[in-house]
Amino acid sequence: AVGWSGVLYVLPTLCTALTAGTWGRLADRYGRKRSLLRAQLGLALGFAIAGFAPSLSWLVVGLIVQGTCGGSLAAANAYLASQPQAGPLARALDWTQYSARLAMVSAPALLGLAIALGPAQSLYRALALLPLLAFALTWRLPADQPTARPRATAPSSSGTEQAARPSTAASALWPALLIAQFLFCFAMVVTFPYFIPYALARGAGHDALAGLLYSLPHLVYLVVLPWWRRGDGEAWLIPGLLLFALACLWQALLHDAIALAAARLLFGVGMLFGLRGLNRSLALVASGQGAGRLFGRFDACGKWAGVAAGAAAGALAQAAGPALPFLAAAVAAAGTALTVAVRFPSRRTADVAAHDA
């Protein structure tokens, strides 16, 4: 089973990448709240199968169900896009990312505690309760408002021009946004798999300190986001991506734990700026019509990047050690910044409701 660990680790992500677009289209057709409920039940079922699996084959089945029927983040974002917002959609997307960063911080500690208290497989049984709790909470949320397709009318030329402008900008932005999403997700994930041995080799001393250094960028997001309420997040996108690339390059070259801690803080600042900027661009593209398909494709793009990053991290670390994935991350982050600078249309031509109020 040890030899299968890498395959099993990436299997749910691969299944989500393969199915996210289909689930998104079905969400648009049958309702995004239903899709969110489906994703939560899928996660609960997948965790339960893995938790009670009597063999490796059943564990594989559980992970496939978890990945194929999951996708709760994309489903939640699509549901948010269909509901009246107390604030900009981009701010809501920031908070769904907040929940993901919170999981990245808390999961390693909870995993270590669970393994200390009992068999590792029992953790899956406990995890099955969390999506069931989310299902109960989601059940009480309002259903999707029906959205009729706009009927052809003959508006004034000025009205047509004003309505077409954001649509044209969004259409031009979407392909470049997918490229930026892939490259940025690749840059983040390629540094994850071998970070612990990398940190130990740089003087972290023990696993607990290495785990803290791993979590540090996500802690930056958790601490700073609630206080960052105003401002144009898109204006910080390219500087944030360049800071992220610089932090990755620094981590590839440094040799001590103190410098590593500083580089991880810079990594977190760049990640925060990058995610906020991409969320604002995504909110510009998103609308009530087709939001399920849009968020499904966006999530699938990130999952494919994760699969590619996991494979690349293994190959690079085996070839030249655990520092090389950071160089790959720096190149990918610089490529993301170049994509934004060259391919993103000017957002000044449209009234962008994605900006923070």
Short mmCIF file of C-alpha atoms in Angstrom, two decimals:
data_model
loop_
_atom_site.label_atom_id
_atom_site.label_comp_id
_atom_site.label_asym_id
_atom_site.label_seq_id
_atom_site.Cartn_x
_atom_site.Cartn_y
_atom_site.Cartn_z
CA ALA A 1 0.00 0.00 0.00
CA VAL A 2 2.94 2.31 0.63
CA GLY A 3 3.86 2.23 -3.03
CA TRP A 4 0.34 3.36 -3.90
CA SER A 5 0.39 6.35 -1.55
CA GLY A 6 1.27 8.90 -4.23
CA VAL A 7 -1.44 7.63 -6.58
CA LEU A 8 -4.03 7.57 -3.79
CA TYR A 9 -3.07 11.11 -2.74
CA VAL A 10 -3.78 12.57 -6.18
CA LEU A 11 -6.74 10.32 -7.10
CA PRO A 12 -9.58 12.48 -5.65
CA THR A 13 -8.10 15.59 -7.27
CA LEU A 14 -7.91 13.85 -10.64
CA CYS A 15 -11.52 12.67 -10.37
CA THR A 16 -12.68 16.18 -9.49
CA ALA A 17 -10.79 17.61 -12.46
CA LEU A 18 -12.51 15.13 -14.77
CA THR A 19 -16.04 15.75 -13.50
CA ALA A 20 -16.20 19.38 -12.30
CA GLY A 21 -17.32 20.77 -15.66
CA THR A 22 -20.15 18.24 -15.96
CA TRP A 23 -21.39 18.93 -12.45
CA GLY A 24 -21.29 22.64 -13.21
CA ARG A 25 -23.51 22.25 -16.27
CA LEU A 26 -25.95 20.11 -14.28
CA ALA A 27 -25.99 22.77 -11.55
CA ASP A 28 -27.07 25.40 -14.08
CA ARG A 29 -29.79 23.10 -15.33
CA TYR A 30 -31.19 21.69 -12.08
CA GLY A 31 -30.17 24.22 -9.44
CA ARG A 32 -26.98 25.25 -7.68
CA LYS A 33 -28.29 24.58 -4.20
CA ARG A 34 -29.06 21.03 -5.26
CA SER A 35 -25.55 20.75 -6.67
CA LEU A 36 -24.06 21.95 -3.38
CA LEU A 37 -26.14 19.43 -1.44
CA ARG A 38 -25.04 16.72 -3.88
CA ALA A 39 -21.38 17.63 -3.37
CA GLN A 40 -21.70 17.42 0.41
CA LEU A 41 -23.42 14.04 0.28
CA GLY A 42 -20.77 12.83 -2.17
CA LEU A 43 -18.00 13.82 0.22
CA ALA A 44 -19.76 12.14 3.15
CA LEU A 45 -20.27 8.94 1.17
CA GLY A 46 -16.68 8.91 -0.07
CA PHE A 47 -15.27 9.44 3.42
CA ALA A 48 -17.56 6.75 4.86
CA ILE A 49 -16.51 4.18 2.24
CA ALA A 50 -12.84 4.96 2.87
CA GLY A 51 -13.37 4.86 6.64
CA PHE A 52 -14.91 1.39 6.60
CA ALA A 53 -12.91 0.01 3.65
CA PRO A 54 -11.82 -3.58 4.37
CA SER A 55 -9.18 -3.55 1.62
CA LEU A 56 -7.12 -1.28 -0.61
CA SER A 57 -9.63 -1.75 -3.43
CA TRP A 58 -12.45 -0.35 -1.32
CA LEU A 59 -10.25 2.54 -0.23
CA VAL A 60 -9.72 3.35 -3.92
CA VAL A 61 -13.50 3.25 -4.45
CA GLY A 62 -14.00 5.67 -1.55
CA LEU A 63 -11.42 8.11 -2.90
CA ILE A 64 -12.97 7.95 -6.38
CA VAL A 65 -16.42 8.72 -4.94
CA GLN A 66 -14.93 11.53 -2.85
CA GLY A 67 -13.36 13.16 -5.91
CA THR A 68 -16.07 12.41 -8.46
CA CYS A 69 -19.04 13.46 -6.34
CA GLY A 70 -17.30 16.21 -4.37
CA GLY A 71 -16.35 19.63 -5.70
CA SER A 72 -18.02 21.50 -2.86
CA LEU A 73 -15.92 24.67 -3.26
CA ALA A 74 -16.97 25.21 -6.88
CA ALA A 75 -20.57 24.34 -5.99
CA ALA A 76 -20.55 26.84 -3.12
CA ASN A 77 -19.11 29.59 -5.33
CA ALA A 78 -21.72 28.93 -8.02
CA TYR A 79 -24.48 29.07 -5.41
CA LEU A 80 -23.14 32.36 -4.06
CA ALA A 81 -23.18 33.82 -7.58
CA SER A 82 -26.90 32.99 -7.84
CA GLN A 83 -27.87 34.77 -4.62
CA PRO A 84 -28.34 38.47 -3.79
CA GLN A 85 -25.10 39.70 -2.22
CA ALA A 86 -24.73 41.85 0.88
CA GLY A 87 -21.44 42.92 -0.73
CA PRO A 88 -19.45 42.25 -3.90
CA LEU A 89 -19.23 38.66 -5.15
CA ALA A 90 -15.44 38.91 -5.08
CA ARG A 91 -15.55 39.42 -1.31
CA ALA A 92 -17.64 36.26 -0.94
CA LEU A 93 -15.06 34.38 -3.04
CA ASP A 94 -12.35 35.68 -0.70
CA TRP A 95 -14.20 34.04 2.19
CA THR A 96 -14.64 30.69 0.47
CA GLN A 97 -10.87 30.79 -0.08
CA TYR A 98 -10.57 31.65 3.62
CA SER A 99 -12.27 28.36 4.48
CA ALA A 100 -9.83 26.51 2.21
CA ARG A 101 -6.82 28.19 3.87
CA LEU A 102 -8.28 27.38 7.31
CA ALA A 103 -8.45 23.72 6.30
CA MET A 104 -4.82 23.85 5.13
CA VAL A 105 -3.79 25.13 8.57
CA SER A 106 -5.97 22.91 10.77
CA ALA A 107 -5.87 19.63 8.84
CA PRO A 108 -2.22 18.65 9.57
CA ALA A 109 -2.65 19.24 13.32
CA LEU A 110 -5.96 17.36 13.44
CA LEU A 111 -4.46 14.53 11.38
CA GLY A 112 -1.57 14.18 13.82
CA LEU A 113 -3.96 14.19 16.78
CA ALA A 114 -6.26 11.62 15.18
CA ILE A 115 -3.37 9.27 14.37
CA ALA A 116 -2.15 9.57 17.97
CA LEU A 117 -5.59 8.61 19.29
CA GLY A 118 -6.32 5.68 17.01
CA PRO A 119 -5.98 4.06 13.57
CA ALA A 120 -5.57 6.50 10.69
CA GLN A 121 -8.53 4.95 8.86
CA SER A 122 -10.88 6.02 11.65
CA LEU A 123 -10.18 9.63 10.67
CA TYR A 124 -12.21 9.11 7.48
CA ARG A 125 -15.21 8.05 9.57
CA ALA A 126 -14.99 11.23 11.61
CA LEU A 127 -14.53 13.35 8.48
CA ALA A 128 -17.76 11.92 7.04
CA LEU A 129 -19.67 13.80 9.74
CA LEU A 130 -18.43 17.22 8.61
CA PRO A 131 -20.07 17.27 5.13
CA LEU A 132 -23.24 15.89 6.74
CA LEU A 133 -23.23 18.89 9.08
CA ALA A 134 -22.65 21.15 6.07
CA PHE A 135 -25.57 19.41 4.31
CA ALA A 136 -27.87 20.19 7.25
CA LEU A 137 -26.82 23.84 7.23
CA THR A 138 -27.14 24.15 3.44
CA TRP A 139 -30.62 22.60 3.50
CA ARG A 140 -31.90 25.72 5.27
CA LEU A 141 -30.46 28.13 2.71
CA PRO A 142 -32.77 29.73 0.11
CA ALA A 143 -33.15 27.92 -3.18
CA ASP A 144 -31.90 29.32 -6.48
CA GLN A 145 -33.94 32.10 -7.97
CA PRO A 146 -35.08 31.06 -11.44
CA THR A 147 -33.24 32.98 -14.15
CA ALA A 148 -35.00 33.32 -17.46
CA ARG A 149 -32.96 33.78 -20.59
CA PRO A 150 -33.01 37.39 -21.77
CA ARG A 151 -35.49 37.95 -24.60
CA ALA A 152 -34.50 39.80 -27.72
CA THR A 153 -35.54 43.44 -27.56
CA ALA A 154 -34.65 46.62 -29.35
CA PRO A 155 -32.98 48.81 -26.73
CA SER A 156 -31.47 52.14 -27.47
CA SER A 157 -28.02 52.16 -29.02
CA SER A 158 -26.49 53.73 -25.91
CA GLY A 159 -28.06 51.06 -23.70
CA THR A 160 -26.82 48.33 -26.00
CA GLU A 161 -23.32 49.76 -25.96
CA GLN A 162 -23.26 49.99 -22.14
CA ALA A 163 -24.59 46.44 -21.73
CA ALA A 164 -22.22 44.97 -24.29
CA ARG A 165 -19.11 46.53 -22.83
CA PRO A 166 -18.85 44.37 -19.65
CA SER A 167 -19.86 41.26 -21.62
CA THR A 168 -17.12 41.88 -24.19
CA ALA A 169 -14.54 42.47 -21.45
CA ALA A 170 -15.61 39.31 -19.63
CA SER A 171 -15.45 37.20 -22.80
CA ALA A 172 -11.94 38.45 -23.54
CA LEU A 173 -10.85 37.86 -19.94
CA TRP A 174 -12.08 34.26 -19.53
CA PRO A 175 -9.42 32.31 -21.55
CA ALA A 176 -6.58 34.31 -20.00
CA LEU A 177 -8.10 33.83 -16.54
CA LEU A 178 -8.05 30.05 -17.00
CA ILE A 179 -4.37 30.20 -18.00
CA ALA A 180 -3.58 32.36 -14.96
CA GLN A 181 -5.54 30.00 -12.69
CA PHE A 182 -3.64 26.96 -13.98
CA LEU A 183 -0.21 28.56 -13.63
CA PHE A 184 -0.85 30.06 -10.20
CA CYS A 185 -2.34 26.85 -8.79
CA PHE A 186 0.62 24.94 -10.22
CA ALA A 187 3.00 27.40 -8.56
CA MET A 188 1.34 26.93 -5.18
CA VAL A 189 0.87 23.16 -5.22
CA VAL A 190 4.25 22.15 -6.68
CA THR A 191 5.91 23.37 -3.46
CA PHE A 192 3.65 21.36 -1.12
CA PRO A 193 4.56 17.63 -1.38
CA TYR A 194 8.23 17.81 -0.36
CA PHE A 195 8.15 20.87 1.87
CA ILE A 196 8.64 19.00 5.17
CA PRO A 197 11.90 17.24 4.19
CA TYR A 198 13.01 20.48 2.52
CA ALA A 199 12.40 22.48 5.73
CA LEU A 200 14.15 19.88 7.88
CA ALA A 201 17.18 20.05 5.59
CA ARG A 202 17.19 23.86 6.04
CA GLY A 203 17.44 23.62 9.82
CA ALA A 204 13.79 23.48 10.92
CA GLY A 205 14.90 21.03 13.61
CA HIS A 206 11.79 18.90 14.03
CA ASP A 207 8.52 18.07 12.31
CA ALA A 208 6.42 20.47 14.39
CA LEU A 209 8.47 23.50 13.33
CA ALA A 210 8.49 22.32 9.72
CA GLY A 211 4.70 21.98 9.90
CA LEU A 212 4.40 25.52 11.26
CA LEU A 213 6.55 26.85 8.42
CA TYR A 214 4.35 24.95 5.97
CA SER A 215 1.23 26.59 7.42
CA LEU A 216 2.71 30.09 7.69
CA PRO A 217 1.54 31.43 4.27
CA HIS A 218 -2.01 30.24 4.96
CA LEU A 219 -1.88 31.92 8.38
CA VAL A 220 -0.98 35.18 6.62
CA TYR A 221 -4.17 34.86 4.55
CA LEU A 222 -6.26 34.06 7.65
CA VAL A 223 -4.91 36.98 9.68
CA VAL A 224 -4.80 39.70 7.01
CA LEU A 225 -7.98 39.06 4.99
CA PRO A 226 -10.52 40.09 7.68
CA TRP A 227 -8.73 43.44 8.05
CA TRP A 228 -8.37 44.13 4.32
CA ARG A 229 -11.82 45.43 3.45
CA ARG A 230 -11.27 48.11 0.85
CA GLY A 231 -9.16 48.79 -2.20
CA ASP A 232 -8.72 47.56 -5.74
CA GLY A 233 -7.59 43.95 -5.42
CA GLU A 234 -6.79 43.76 -9.14
CA ALA A 235 -4.22 46.54 -8.77
CA TRP A 236 -2.27 44.24 -6.44
CA LEU A 237 -2.48 41.17 -8.67
CA ILE A 238 0.72 41.60 -10.69
CA PRO A 239 2.80 42.90 -7.73
CA GLY A 240 1.49 40.00 -5.65
CA LEU A 241 2.43 37.44 -8.29
CA LEU A 242 5.91 38.93 -8.57
CA LEU A 243 6.29 38.84 -4.77
CA PHE A 244 5.18 35.21 -4.86
CA ALA A 245 7.76 34.39 -7.55
CA LEU A 246 10.47 36.18 -5.55
CA ALA A 247 9.53 34.22 -2.41
CA CYS A 248 9.73 30.93 -4.33
CA LEU A 249 13.14 31.85 -5.76
CA TRP A 250 14.35 32.84 -2.30
CA GLN A 251 13.20 29.50 -0.85
CA ALA A 252 15.08 27.63 -3.56
CA LEU A 253 18.35 29.37 -2.63
CA LEU A 254 18.28 29.92 1.16
CA HIS A 255 20.05 27.73 3.73
CA ASP A 256 18.68 28.51 7.22
CA ALA A 257 15.37 28.35 9.06
CA ILE A 258 15.16 32.08 9.89
CA ALA A 259 15.43 33.06 6.23
CA LEU A 260 12.91 30.32 5.44
CA ALA A 261 10.41 31.83 7.88
CA ALA A 262 10.81 35.26 6.25
CA ALA A 263 10.43 33.74 2.79
CA ARG A 264 7.27 31.91 3.88
CA LEU A 265 5.78 35.18 5.11
CA LEU A 266 6.54 36.79 1.74
CA PHE A 267 5.07 33.71 0.04
CA GLY A 268 1.87 34.23 2.05
CA VAL A 269 1.61 37.92 1.14
CA GLY A 270 2.05 37.10 -2.54
CA MET A 271 -0.52 34.31 -2.29
CA LEU A 272 -3.02 36.67 -0.64
CA PHE A 273 -2.59 39.34 -3.32
CA GLY A 274 -2.73 36.75 -6.09
CA LEU A 275 -5.88 35.02 -4.86
CA ARG A 276 -7.70 38.31 -4.20
CA GLY A 277 -6.82 39.63 -7.64
CA LEU A 278 -7.92 36.46 -9.41
CA ASN A 279 -11.16 36.45 -7.39
CA ARG A 280 -11.96 39.94 -8.65
CA SER A 281 -11.34 38.91 -12.24
CA LEU A 282 -13.45 35.78 -11.70
CA ALA A 283 -16.27 37.85 -10.21
CA LEU A 284 -16.20 40.08 -13.29
CA VAL A 285 -16.72 37.06 -15.54
CA ALA A 286 -19.29 35.34 -13.31
CA SER A 287 -22.99 36.07 -13.53
CA GLY A 288 -26.22 34.35 -12.64
CA GLN A 289 -26.38 32.72 -16.08
CA GLY A 290 -24.05 29.76 -16.44
CA ALA A 291 -22.28 30.29 -13.10
CA GLY A 292 -22.25 26.57 -12.36
CA ARG A 293 -20.47 25.74 -15.60
CA LEU A 294 -18.10 28.68 -15.16
CA PHE A 295 -17.06 27.81 -11.61
CA GLY A 296 -16.89 24.13 -12.52
CA ARG A 297 -14.45 24.82 -15.34
CA PHE A 298 -12.44 27.21 -13.16
CA ASP A 299 -12.21 24.61 -10.39
CA ALA A 300 -11.33 21.85 -12.87
CA CYS A 301 -8.53 24.02 -14.23
CA GLY A 302 -7.10 24.37 -10.73
CA LYS A 303 -7.43 20.64 -10.09
CA TRP A 304 -5.60 19.77 -13.34
CA ALA A 305 -2.87 22.15 -12.22
CA GLY A 306 -2.71 20.30 -8.90
CA VAL A 307 -2.34 16.94 -10.65
CA ALA A 308 0.39 18.30 -12.92
CA ALA A 309 2.14 19.97 -9.98
CA GLY A 310 2.13 16.78 -7.93
CA ALA A 311 3.70 14.82 -10.78
CA ALA A 312 6.21 17.59 -11.49
CA ALA A 313 7.18 17.89 -7.82
CA GLY A 314 7.97 14.20 -7.63
CA ALA A 315 10.03 14.23 -10.81
CA LEU A 316 11.93 17.41 -9.91
CA ALA A 317 12.64 16.38 -6.33
CA GLN A 318 13.91 12.98 -7.46
CA ALA A 319 16.10 14.58 -10.10
CA ALA A 320 17.70 17.41 -8.10
CA GLY A 321 16.37 17.52 -4.56
CA PRO A 322 13.42 19.23 -2.80
CA ALA A 323 14.56 22.79 -3.62
CA LEU A 324 13.98 22.46 -7.36
CA PRO A 325 10.15 22.57 -7.14
CA PHE A 326 10.50 26.11 -5.76
CA LEU A 327 12.32 27.16 -8.92
CA ALA A 328 9.49 25.65 -10.96
CA ALA A 329 7.01 27.59 -8.81
CA ALA A 330 8.92 30.83 -9.40
CA VAL A 331 8.81 30.29 -13.16
CA ALA A 332 5.08 29.47 -13.07
CA ALA A 333 4.29 32.53 -10.92
CA ALA A 334 6.28 34.78 -13.26
CA GLY A 335 4.36 33.23 -16.16
CA THR A 336 1.11 34.07 -14.36
CA ALA A 337 2.19 37.69 -13.96
CA LEU A 338 3.11 37.85 -17.64
CA THR A 339 -0.27 36.38 -18.60
CA VAL A 340 -2.09 38.99 -16.53
CA ALA A 341 0.00 41.83 -17.95
CA VAL A 342 -0.34 40.78 -21.59
CA ARG A 343 -3.65 38.92 -21.87
CA PHE A 344 -5.98 40.53 -19.33
CA PRO A 345 -8.03 43.34 -20.93
CA SER A 346 -8.20 46.68 -19.20
CA ARG A 347 -10.81 46.60 -16.46
CA ARG A 348 -11.17 50.36 -16.70
CA THR A 349 -13.46 50.01 -19.71
CA ALA A 350 -16.23 48.43 -17.68
CA ASP A 351 -18.12 49.18 -14.52
CA VAL A 352 -16.67 46.40 -12.41
CA ALA A 353 -18.95 45.41 -9.55
CA ALA A 354 -16.31 42.96 -8.39
CA HIS A 355 -14.30 45.62 -6.56
CA ASP A 356 -14.61 45.98 -2.83
CA ALA A 357 -17.05 48.56 -1.57
#
